[in-house]
Coordinates of C-alpha atoms and ligand atoms in Angstrom, one line a residue:
M1 CA -17.2 16.0 -8.0
K2 CA -13.2 16.4 -8.4
I3 CA -10.9 15.0 -5.6
L4 CA -7.7 15.6 -5.1
V5 CA -6.3 12.6 -4.2
L6 CA -2.5 12.8 -2.0
N7 CA -0.1 10.6 -0.8
C8 CA 3.1 12.9 0.9
G9 CA 5.7 11.0 1.6
S10 CA 9.0 12.1 3.5
S11 CA 10.3 13.7 -0.1
S12 CA 8.0 13.4 -2.5
V13 CA 4.3 13.7 -3.0
K14 CA 2.2 11.5 -5.4
Y15 CA -1.2 13.2 -6.7
Q16 CA -4.8 11.9 -8.5
L17 CA -7.0 14.9 -9.4
F18 CA -10.6 12.4 -9.9
D19 CA -13.9 13.7 -11.7
M20 CA -15.9 11.0 -9.7
E21 CA -18.7 11.2 -11.7
E22 CA -17.0 8.5 -13.7
E23 CA -14.6 8.2 -11.6
K24 CA -12.1 9.0 -13.7
V25 CA -8.4 10.1 -13.9
L26 CA -7.7 14.5 -15.0
A27 CA -4.1 14.0 -13.9
R28 CA -1.8 12.9 -12.0
G29 CA 1.6 13.4 -11.4
L30 CA 4.8 13.3 -8.8
V31 CA 6.8 15.6 -7.2
E32 CA 10.0 14.7 -6.3
R33 CA 13.1 15.5 -3.9
I34 CA 11.2 17.7 -1.9
G35 CA 14.2 19.1 0.9
L36 CA 16.9 18.8 -1.8
A37 CA 18.7 21.2 -3.5
R38 CA 16.8 20.9 -6.5
G39 CA 12.9 19.6 -6.6
V40 CA 11.1 18.1 -9.1
L41 CA 7.2 18.6 -10.3
T42 CA 6.1 15.8 -13.5
H43 CA 2.5 16.5 -14.2
R44 CA 0.1 14.9 -16.4
P45 CA -2.6 15.8 -17.7
A46 CA -5.3 13.0 -19.1
G47 CA -4.4 13.4 -23.2
K48 CA -2.3 15.1 -22.9
E49 CA 1.3 16.2 -23.4
K50 CA 3.3 15.9 -19.4
M51 CA 5.2 18.7 -18.5
V52 CA 8.2 18.7 -15.9
Q53 CA 9.0 22.0 -13.9
E54 CA 12.5 21.8 -11.8
S55 CA 12.6 24.3 -8.7
E56 CA 13.8 24.4 -5.0
I57 CA 10.6 22.6 -3.0
P58 CA 12.0 23.2 0.5
D59 CA 8.9 22.1 2.1
H60 CA 5.1 20.0 1.5
Q61 CA 3.4 23.2 1.7
K62 CA 5.0 24.7 -1.7
A63 CA 5.3 20.7 -3.2
I64 CA 1.3 21.3 -2.9
R65 CA 1.5 25.0 -4.2
L66 CA 3.3 23.9 -7.2
V67 CA 0.4 21.1 -7.4
L68 CA -2.5 23.6 -7.8
D69 CA -0.9 26.0 -9.5
A70 CA 0.0 22.8 -12.2
L71 CA -3.8 21.3 -12.1
I72 CA -4.7 25.0 -13.9
H73 CA -2.0 25.8 -15.3
P74 CA -2.9 27.7 -18.5
E75 CA -2.2 24.9 -21.2
F76 CA -1.3 21.7 -19.0
G77 CA -3.9 22.5 -16.3
V78 CA -7.6 20.5 -15.6
L79 CA -8.9 22.6 -14.1
K80 CA -10.2 26.6 -14.3
K81 CA -9.7 27.5 -10.7
F82 CA -9.0 25.7 -7.4
Q83 CA -12.1 26.4 -5.8
E84 CA -13.6 23.4 -8.3
I85 CA -11.7 20.7 -6.1
D86 CA -14.8 19.6 -4.4
G87 CA -12.5 17.8 -1.3
I88 CA -8.6 16.6 -0.7
G89 CA -8.5 12.6 -0.1
H90 CA -5.1 11.5 2.4
R91 CA -3.3 8.6 2.4
A92 CA -2.5 8.8 6.2
V93 CA -1.6 4.9 6.9
H94 CA -1.8 5.3 10.5
G95 CA -4.6 5.3 12.1
G96 CA -4.5 2.9 14.8
T97 CA -7.9 0.9 15.9
L98 CA -9.9 3.5 14.2
S99 CA -12.0 1.2 11.9
S100 CA -12.8 4.4 8.7
S101 CA -11.8 7.7 6.6
L102 CA -12.4 10.8 8.7
L103 CA -12.8 13.8 8.0
V104 CA -10.1 16.4 9.2
D105 CA -10.4 18.2 12.3
E106 CA -8.2 18.9 15.4
K107 CA -9.0 15.5 16.6
T108 CA -8.3 13.7 13.5
K109 CA -4.7 15.9 13.3
E110 CA -4.2 15.5 16.7
V111 CA -4.6 11.4 15.8
I112 CA -2.6 11.6 13.0
K113 CA -0.3 12.6 15.4
E114 CA -0.6 10.6 18.2
L115 CA 0.4 8.0 15.9
E116 CA 3.6 9.5 14.6
V117 CA 5.6 6.9 16.5
L118 CA 4.2 4.3 15.4
A119 CA 4.6 5.3 11.2
P120 CA 7.6 7.9 11.4
L121 CA 8.1 8.0 7.2
H122 CA 3.8 8.2 6.6
N123 CA 2.0 10.2 9.2
G124 CA 5.3 12.7 9.4
P125 CA 4.4 13.9 6.0
S126 CA 0.3 12.9 6.0
L127 CA 0.3 15.4 8.0
R128 CA 2.3 18.2 7.4
G129 CA 0.6 18.2 3.7
I130 CA -3.4 18.4 5.2
E131 CA -2.3 21.4 7.1
A132 CA -0.4 22.8 3.8
C133 CA -4.0 22.5 2.1
E134 CA -5.2 24.3 5.5
K135 CA -3.5 27.2 4.9
I136 CA -3.9 27.6 0.8
L137 CA -7.1 25.6 -0.4
P138 CA -9.4 26.8 3.9
G139 CA -12.7 25.8 3.3
I140 CA -12.4 22.7 1.4
P141 CA -13.4 19.4 3.5
Q142 CA -10.1 17.3 3.5
V143 CA -10.5 13.1 4.7
A144 CA -8.0 10.9 6.0
V145 CA -7.7 7.6 4.7
F146 CA -5.8 5.0 6.7
D147 CA -4.2 1.5 5.7
T148 CA -4.8 -0.2 8.7
A149 CA -8.3 0.7 8.8
F150 CA -9.7 -2.6 6.0
H151 CA -7.8 -4.5 8.9
Q152 CA -9.6 -3.4 12.3
S153 CA -12.5 -5.9 12.2
M154 CA -9.4 -8.9 12.6
P155 CA -10.4 -11.2 15.9
D156 CA -9.0 -10.6 19.5
Y157 CA -7.0 -13.8 18.6
A158 CA -5.6 -12.9 16.0
Y159 CA -3.6 -9.4 16.4
T160 CA -2.4 -10.2 19.9
Y161 CA 1.0 -11.0 20.0
S162 CA 2.2 -13.2 23.1
L163 CA 3.8 -10.4 25.3
P164 CA 2.7 -9.8 29.2
Y165 CA -0.8 -7.8 27.7
E166 CA 0.1 -4.8 30.7
I167 CA 3.1 -4.2 28.0
C168 CA 0.7 -4.8 25.4
Q169 CA -1.8 -2.0 26.8
K170 CA 0.6 0.3 27.7
H171 CA 1.9 0.4 24.1
K172 CA -0.3 -0.2 22.3
I173 CA 1.6 -3.2 20.6
R174 CA -0.4 -5.5 18.8
R175 CA -1.4 -6.1 15.0
Y176 CA -2.9 -3.1 13.0
G177 CA -1.7 -4.7 9.3
F178 CA -1.2 -2.3 6.7
H179 CA -1.5 -1.6 2.4
G180 CA -5.3 -1.4 3.5
T181 CA -7.0 0.0 1.0
S182 CA -4.6 -1.8 -1.7
H183 CA -6.2 -5.8 -0.3
K184 CA -9.9 -4.0 0.5
Y185 CA -9.5 -2.7 -2.6
V186 CA -8.6 -6.0 -5.4
A187 CA -11.0 -8.3 -2.8
Q188 CA -13.7 -5.8 -3.8
R189 CA -12.9 -6.3 -7.8
A190 CA -12.0 -10.6 -7.4
A191 CA -15.7 -10.2 -6.7
A192 CA -17.3 -8.4 -9.5
L193 CA -15.1 -10.5 -11.9
M194 CA -16.6 -13.7 -9.9
K195 CA -19.4 -12.3 -10.0
R196 CA -20.8 -12.7 -6.8
P197 CA -21.2 -11.1 -3.4
L198 CA -18.0 -10.2 -1.7
E199 CA -19.7 -11.6 1.6
E200 CA -19.5 -15.1 0.7
L201 CA -16.5 -15.1 -0.4
K202 CA -12.9 -16.6 1.1
I203 CA -9.9 -14.2 -0.7
I204 CA -6.6 -14.3 -0.3
T205 CA -4.1 -11.0 -1.5
C206 CA -1.2 -11.2 -2.2
H207 CA 0.5 -6.6 -2.0
L208 CA 3.3 -8.0 -3.2
G209 CA 5.6 -4.8 -4.3
N210 CA 9.1 -3.5 -2.6
G211 CA 6.6 -3.7 0.4
S212 CA 4.9 -6.8 0.1
S213 CA 2.0 -7.9 2.6
I214 CA -1.0 -10.9 2.3
T215 CA -4.5 -10.9 3.4
A216 CA -6.9 -13.0 4.5
V217 CA -10.6 -12.2 3.4
K218 CA -14.0 -13.3 4.5
E219 CA -16.4 -13.0 3.6
G220 CA -14.9 -9.0 3.0
K221 CA -13.4 -8.5 5.9
S222 CA -9.7 -8.7 6.9
I223 CA -9.2 -11.9 9.3
D224 CA -5.8 -12.1 9.4
T225 CA -2.3 -10.2 7.4
S226 CA 0.9 -10.6 7.2
M227 CA 2.0 -7.6 8.5
G228 CA 1.9 -6.0 12.3
F229 CA 2.5 -3.9 14.8
T230 CA 4.7 -1.9 11.7
P231 CA 5.2 -2.5 8.3
L232 CA 8.4 -5.0 8.8
A233 CA 7.2 -7.9 9.7
G234 CA 5.7 -11.1 7.6
L235 CA 6.8 -10.9 4.6
T236 CA 10.7 -11.1 3.1
M237 CA 10.7 -7.5 1.7
G238 CA 12.9 -5.8 -1.1
T239 CA 14.7 -4.3 2.1
R240 CA 12.4 -5.3 5.1
C241 CA 13.2 -8.6 6.9
G242 CA 9.6 -9.4 7.3
D243 CA 9.3 -11.9 10.1
I244 CA 13.1 -14.0 12.1
D245 CA 13.8 -14.5 15.6
P246 CA 13.2 -12.0 17.6
A247 CA 15.5 -13.4 19.7
I248 CA 17.8 -12.3 16.8
V249 CA 17.9 -8.1 17.9
T250 CA 19.3 -8.8 21.1
F251 CA 21.4 -11.4 19.9
L252 CA 23.3 -8.4 17.3
M253 CA 22.8 -5.7 19.4
M254 CA 25.1 -8.0 22.5
K255 CA 27.4 -9.1 19.3
E256 CA 28.4 -6.2 17.4
D257 CA 26.9 -4.0 20.0
Y258 CA 24.6 -2.2 17.1
S259 CA 22.2 0.9 18.8
P260 CA 18.8 0.4 18.3
A261 CA 18.9 3.3 15.5
E262 CA 21.4 0.9 13.5
V263 CA 19.3 -2.3 14.5
D264 CA 16.2 -0.1 13.1
E265 CA 18.1 -0.1 9.9
L266 CA 19.5 -3.2 8.9
L267 CA 16.0 -4.4 9.4
N268 CA 14.2 -2.3 6.9
R269 CA 16.5 -1.3 5.1
K270 CA 19.5 -4.1 4.7
S271 CA 18.0 -7.3 4.8
G272 CA 14.7 -8.8 2.9
V273 CA 15.9 -9.6 -1.4
L274 CA 18.9 -7.3 -0.3
G275 CA 20.2 -8.4 2.1
V276 CA 19.8 -12.0 0.9
S277 CA 21.1 -11.7 -2.4
G278 CA 23.8 -8.7 -1.9
L279 CA 22.8 -7.5 -5.0
S280 CA 19.3 -5.3 -5.5
S281 CA 15.9 -5.1 -3.3
D282 CA 14.5 -4.8 -7.4
F283 CA 13.2 -8.5 -8.5
R284 CA 13.5 -8.1 -12.1
D285 CA 17.6 -7.6 -10.9
L286 CA 17.1 -10.6 -9.6
E287 CA 15.2 -12.6 -12.0
K288 CA 18.3 -11.4 -14.9
A289 CA 20.9 -12.3 -12.0
I290 CA 18.9 -15.6 -11.2
D291 CA 19.4 -16.1 -15.3
E292 CA 23.3 -16.0 -15.9
G293 CA 24.2 -18.0 -12.9
N294 CA 24.1 -16.0 -10.0
D295 CA 22.7 -18.1 -7.2
R296 CA 23.1 -15.5 -4.2
A297 CA 19.6 -14.2 -6.1
R298 CA 18.5 -17.6 -6.4
L299 CA 18.4 -18.1 -3.1
A300 CA 16.5 -14.5 -2.0
W301 CA 14.1 -15.5 -4.5
D302 CA 13.3 -18.2 -3.6
V303 CA 13.5 -17.5 0.6
F304 CA 11.0 -14.8 -0.8
V305 CA 8.3 -17.9 -2.6
Y306 CA 9.0 -19.9 0.4
T307 CA 7.3 -17.7 3.1
V308 CA 4.4 -16.4 0.4
K309 CA 3.4 -20.3 -0.1
K310 CA 3.8 -20.4 2.9
F311 CA 1.3 -17.4 3.7
I312 CA -1.3 -18.8 1.9
G313 CA -1.1 -22.2 3.0
A314 CA -1.6 -21.1 7.2
Y315 CA -4.6 -18.4 5.3
A316 CA -6.1 -21.3 3.8
A317 CA -6.5 -22.8 6.8
A318 CA -7.6 -19.7 8.8
L319 CA -10.3 -18.8 6.0
N320 CA -11.1 -23.0 6.5
G321 CA -10.9 -22.7 2.0
L322 CA -10.2 -20.3 -0.4
D323 CA -12.3 -19.6 -3.2
A324 CA -9.5 -17.0 -4.9
L325 CA -6.1 -16.1 -4.8
V326 CA -4.7 -11.8 -5.9
F327 CA -1.9 -11.0 -7.1
T328 CA -1.7 -7.6 -6.8
A329 CA 1.0 -4.5 -6.9
G330 CA 4.9 -4.0 -8.2
L331 CA 5.4 -7.2 -8.5
G332 CA 2.3 -9.2 -8.6
E333 CA 1.1 -7.3 -11.4
N334 CA 3.9 -7.5 -13.3
S335 CA 6.1 -10.8 -12.5
P336 CA 4.7 -14.4 -14.8
R337 CA 8.2 -15.6 -13.4
V338 CA 7.3 -15.0 -9.7
R339 CA 3.4 -16.0 -9.4
A340 CA 4.2 -19.2 -11.9
D341 CA 7.1 -20.1 -8.8
I342 CA 4.4 -19.4 -5.3
C343 CA 1.5 -21.3 -7.6
R344 CA 3.7 -24.4 -8.0
D345 CA 2.7 -27.5 -5.8
M346 CA -0.3 -26.0 -4.7
D347 CA -2.4 -29.2 -5.5
Y348 CA -3.5 -29.5 -2.1
L349 CA -5.3 -26.0 -2.6
G350 CA -6.3 -27.5 -6.6
L351 CA -5.0 -24.4 -7.6
R352 CA -3.8 -24.7 -11.0
I353 CA -2.2 -21.5 -12.6
D354 CA -2.8 -21.7 -16.8
P355 CA 0.9 -20.5 -18.3
A356 CA -0.3 -18.3 -21.5
K357 CA -2.6 -16.8 -19.3
N358 CA 0.1 -16.4 -16.7
E359 CA 1.9 -14.0 -19.7
V360 CA 0.1 -10.9 -18.4
H361 CA 1.4 -7.7 -17.0
G362 CA -0.3 -5.2 -15.2
Q363 CA -3.6 -5.8 -16.7
E364 CA -6.7 -7.2 -14.9
K365 CA -7.1 -11.4 -15.5
E366 CA -7.8 -14.7 -14.0
I367 CA -4.5 -16.4 -14.8
S368 CA -6.5 -20.1 -12.9
S369 CA -6.7 -22.7 -15.5
P370 CA -10.4 -23.9 -15.8
D371 CA -10.2 -26.6 -14.0
S372 CA -8.8 -25.5 -11.0
S373 CA -10.5 -25.7 -7.9
V374 CA -9.1 -21.9 -6.6
H375 CA -9.5 -18.7 -9.1
V376 CA -7.0 -16.9 -9.4
F377 CA -6.3 -13.3 -10.4
V378 CA -3.9 -10.5 -11.4
I379 CA -5.0 -7.1 -10.7
P380 CA -4.2 -4.1 -10.9
T381 CA -4.1 -2.1 -7.1
N382 CA -5.7 1.3 -7.2
E383 CA -5.6 2.7 -3.7
E384 CA -6.2 6.6 -5.0
L385 CA -10.0 5.8 -6.1
M386 CA -10.8 4.3 -3.1
I387 CA -9.2 6.6 -1.2
A388 CA -11.5 9.3 -3.9
R389 CA -14.4 7.0 -2.6
D390 CA -14.1 7.6 0.5
T391 CA -13.9 10.9 0.6
R392 CA -16.3 11.4 -1.6
A393 CA -18.1 10.0 0.8
I394 CA -17.8 12.3 3.5
V395 CA -18.6 15.1 1.5
D396 CA -21.7 13.7 0.1
S397 CA -22.7 13.0 3.9
L398 CA -21.4 16.5 4.8
R399 CA -23.4 18.5 2.4
L400 CA -26.9 16.3 3.4
H401 CA -26.1 17.3 6.5
S402 CA -25.3 20.8 5.6
V403 CA -28.6 21.0 3.7
Ligands
AMP1 P1 6.1 -1.7 -6.1 O1 6.2 -0.9 -4.9 O2 4.4 -1.8 -5.5 O3 6.1 0.1 -6.7 O4 6.4 -2.7 -6.6 C1 7.8 -2.0 -7.4 C2 8.2 -4.0 -7.0 O5 7.7 -3.8 -8.1 C3 10.0 -2.8 -7.8 O6 11.2 -3.6 -6.6 C4 9.6 -4.6 -9.0 O7 10.6 -5.7 -7.5 C5 8.9 -5.7 -8.6 N1 8.6 -5.5 -10.1 C6 8.0 -4.0 -10.8 N2 8.1 -4.4 -12.0 C7 9.1 -5.3 -12.4 C8 8.4 -6.7 -13.7 N3 8.1 -6.7 -14.6 N4 9.1 -7.8 -13.4 C9 9.4 -8.0 -12.1 N5 9.7 -7.6 -10.5 C10 9.2 -6.0 -11.2

């Protein structure tokens, strides 16, 4: 079975085509600069040269058309015809209180559209991707996979904000959590690496990238996570502020005469380690600047590391113990320095990493020392594979029902 996974952003489409018999990637690629003067498709078929095409790409429909053409390209293609695709899985990000992936029909599209107000940068483009596929590939089942779904197992006291209950009910204000597909994947992998059932384990998963979040996973279920109503909450991030005193928002609106849109921009795009360092949102730039003696870069780094350490402590308490700590995503997978700083002085958990093992980049590996009471892993995330698996399961069940 061949499954195409699409991750549509506001100006980009990332894709991977899987052969699900062996869960093998046949091709992957990226369309960038949709709607700008000149768009670019970079197509990477497995075992062949990459193909780069520049052209005008006004919308998602054109972008997906280009992806499909690349997949059947006589030289760089991996399929003979589109009809070989059995299903399309979409990363849909915000699914509200839905706890599983859904076959795309009118009702599912309605749900994604309704929640666009809570995730405008993600749900809108996903919907455009879905509608483009309906036009170009009618009859091929599509599945929406939500970043929020894994976290819907949180108990009510973990997802409820201490605001007036009726207001929260009216506006659906609660903790939803994000990066769920990634947290679920790495928790499953950690259990597999430990050769123990996930249902017995207490795991903290740290998805540290441009956007960062931490999740407490008990018996395979998310019981708490650092992102909240929106992906702005929790950890200090590249450009997002994470948790701050909410009174700062009204204070700034009064003192600086900021509009809601200006505050939103400040908190989402000008804060985080970029805001503190005044230098960059990229942790590689921070590392370099710290080594050159830049104290603001050092401060931004320390603020980030400290917030991660605090969440790990909080979640170890929520879990009443800890079997494994997992690092994933761009920073978590690739920065030995950030992992070493986060794991320093964790004697209260009996957690120790091995400095030599920690020198790993983007590779699945246990990095804890043999005397550590907690297993520490680096596990590259694979959200696309999770989306492909859910899509396959739903396509399989459709076929079963149509027999
Ligand atoms: P992601 O959002 O998961 O793609 O992660 C992107 C972020 O990971 C970048 O902005 C960097 O801050 C960080 N990152 C990626 N590679 C490295 C590296 N080798 N060392 C330190 N940070 C890295």
